[in-house]
Amino acid sequence: MIFDLLPYKHPQTPRKKLGFIRYITFSLALAIVTGLFGMKAANLEKIMFWLFIGGNLFYYMVGIILALAYMDNRAFCKYICPITVFLKPMSYFSILRIHCDESKCINCGKCLKICPMNVEVNNASRTRENATECILCYECTNECPTKALR
């Protein structure tokens, strides 16, 4: 929510191909936690607490830097967030999604411009670009002049 305080409500530039970074950060975090448990480190609770604090500070710093660099409040979600490593595969099968009635769509592009996650909402295919990254904000459905999105 801290990123919503930044001035870029809608992406100012096209989406970058940096989503692989989330898999690197997830792998590093998993390796650190696995290593700590594997070594049976003393004071594990204290170490985990400080790693939690440090990790959150790191994520926020990198997220704010990316948001300012790409002029996009959602840069953290798009490129770094390790939670999406689990959410992306499951959201592919989700029944909660924006559906496009392509017979009503006039391809004006308003939905693409308003989407904070750069999702191609005007394409009804499950294989559309970034389909699994929709945050269900429904801004696109409000913006659609023909009500093709639901």
Coordinates of C-alpha atoms in Angstrom, one line a residue:
M1 CA 0.0 0.0 0.0
I2 CA 2.9 2.3 0.5
F3 CA 3.5 2.2 -3.3
D4 CA 0.0 3.7 -3.8
L5 CA 1.3 6.9 -2.3
L6 CA 3.7 7.4 -5.3
P7 CA 2.3 9.6 -8.1
Y8 CA 2.2 7.0 -10.8
K9 CA -1.4 5.6 -10.7
H10 CA -1.1 4.2 -14.2
P11 CA 2.0 2.9 -16.0
Q12 CA 3.9 5.6 -17.9
T13 CA 6.0 3.2 -20.0
P14 CA 5.4 -0.2 -21.6
R15 CA 6.0 -3.3 -19.5
K16 CA 9.6 -4.5 -19.3
K17 CA 10.7 -8.1 -19.6
L18 CA 12.1 -8.3 -16.0
G19 CA 9.6 -10.8 -14.4
F20 CA 12.4 -13.4 -14.1
I21 CA 13.8 -11.3 -11.1
R22 CA 11.0 -12.6 -8.9
Y23 CA 12.2 -16.2 -9.4
I24 CA 15.8 -15.2 -8.4
T25 CA 14.6 -13.4 -5.3
F26 CA 12.4 -16.3 -4.3
S27 CA 15.2 -18.8 -4.9
L28 CA 17.6 -16.7 -2.8
A29 CA 15.1 -16.4 0.1
L30 CA 14.4 -20.1 0.0
A31 CA 18.1 -21.0 -0.1
I32 CA 18.8 -18.7 3.0
V33 CA 15.9 -20.2 5.0
T34 CA 16.8 -23.8 4.0
G35 CA 20.4 -23.2 4.9
L36 CA 19.5 -21.8 8.3
F37 CA 17.4 -24.8 9.1
G38 CA 19.9 -27.2 7.6
M39 CA 22.8 -25.8 9.7
K40 CA 20.6 -25.8 12.8
A41 CA 21.7 -22.3 13.6
A42 CA 21.6 -21.1 17.2
N43 CA 19.1 -18.4 17.9
L44 CA 17.1 -19.3 14.8
E45 CA 14.1 -17.2 15.9
K46 CA 16.2 -14.1 16.3
I47 CA 18.0 -14.6 13.0
M48 CA 14.7 -15.1 11.2
F49 CA 13.2 -12.0 12.8
W50 CA 16.1 -9.8 11.6
L51 CA 16.1 -11.4 8.2
F52 CA 12.3 -10.7 8.0
I53 CA 12.9 -7.0 8.9
G54 CA 15.9 -6.7 6.6
G55 CA 14.1 -8.5 3.7
N56 CA 11.1 -6.2 4.0
L57 CA 13.3 -3.1 4.0
F58 CA 15.2 -4.4 1.0
Y59 CA 12.0 -5.2 -0.9
Y60 CA 10.5 -1.7 -0.2
M61 CA 13.7 0.0 -1.2
V62 CA 14.0 -1.9 -4.4
G63 CA 10.3 -1.5 -5.1
I64 CA 10.4 2.3 -4.6
I65 CA 13.5 2.6 -6.8
L66 CA 11.8 0.5 -9.6
A67 CA 8.6 2.5 -9.2
L68 CA 10.5 5.8 -9.6
A69 CA 12.7 4.4 -12.4
Y70 CA 9.8 3.0 -14.5
M71 CA 7.2 5.6 -13.3
D72 CA 4.9 2.8 -12.2
N73 CA 3.4 2.2 -8.7
R74 CA 3.0 -1.5 -9.5
A75 CA 6.7 -2.1 -10.5
F76 CA 7.3 -4.2 -7.4
C77 CA 4.3 -6.4 -8.1
K78 CA 5.3 -6.9 -11.8
Y79 CA 9.0 -7.6 -11.4
I80 CA 10.0 -8.6 -7.9
C81 CA 7.2 -9.9 -5.7
P82 CA 8.1 -13.5 -4.8
I83 CA 4.5 -14.3 -3.8
T84 CA 3.5 -14.5 -7.5
V85 CA 5.8 -17.5 -7.9
F86 CA 2.9 -19.4 -6.3
L87 CA 0.0 -17.2 -7.4
K88 CA 0.7 -17.1 -11.2
P89 CA 0.3 -20.9 -11.8
M90 CA -2.9 -21.0 -9.7
S91 CA -4.5 -17.9 -11.2
Y92 CA -4.3 -19.5 -14.7
F93 CA -7.2 -21.8 -13.6
S94 CA -9.1 -19.1 -11.7
I95 CA -12.7 -18.6 -12.4
L96 CA -12.5 -15.0 -11.0
R97 CA -11.2 -13.1 -14.0
I98 CA -12.1 -10.3 -16.3
H99 CA -13.9 -11.7 -19.3
C100 CA -14.1 -9.9 -22.6
D101 CA -17.0 -10.2 -25.0
E102 CA -15.0 -9.8 -28.2
S103 CA -18.1 -9.2 -30.3
K104 CA -18.8 -6.0 -28.3
C105 CA -15.1 -4.9 -28.1
I106 CA -14.3 -2.0 -30.5
N107 CA -10.5 -2.2 -29.8
C108 CA -10.4 1.4 -28.5
G109 CA -7.5 0.5 -26.1
K110 CA -8.9 2.4 -23.1
C111 CA -8.8 -0.7 -21.0
L112 CA -5.2 -1.3 -21.8
K113 CA -4.2 2.3 -20.9
I114 CA -6.1 2.2 -17.6
C115 CA -4.8 -1.2 -16.4
P116 CA -2.2 -0.7 -13.6
M117 CA -0.8 -4.2 -14.3
N118 CA -0.6 -3.8 -18.2
V119 CA -2.8 -6.9 -18.7
E120 CA -4.3 -7.4 -22.1
V121 CA -7.9 -7.5 -20.8
N122 CA -9.4 -7.1 -24.3
N123 CA -8.2 -10.6 -25.2
A124 CA -10.4 -13.4 -23.8
S125 CA -7.7 -16.1 -24.1
R126 CA -6.2 -17.6 -21.0
T127 CA -2.8 -17.4 -22.7
R128 CA -3.0 -13.6 -23.2
E129 CA 0.0 -11.7 -22.1
N130 CA 0.2 -11.2 -18.3
A131 CA -3.3 -12.8 -17.9
T132 CA -2.2 -14.2 -14.5
E133 CA -1.2 -10.8 -13.2
C134 CA -4.7 -9.2 -13.1
I135 CA -5.4 -7.8 -9.6
L136 CA -9.1 -7.5 -10.2
C137 CA -9.3 -3.8 -9.7
Y138 CA -12.0 -3.6 -12.3
E139 CA -10.8 -0.2 -13.6
C140 CA -10.9 -1.6 -17.1
T141 CA -14.6 -2.6 -16.8
N142 CA -15.5 1.0 -15.7
E143 CA -13.5 2.5 -18.5
C144 CA -14.9 0.3 -21.3
P145 CA -17.4 2.4 -23.4
T146 CA -19.2 -0.7 -24.9
K147 CA -19.3 -2.7 -21.6
A148 CA -17.5 -5.5 -23.3
L149 CA -15.6 -6.4 -20.1
R150 CA -17.3 -8.1 -17.2

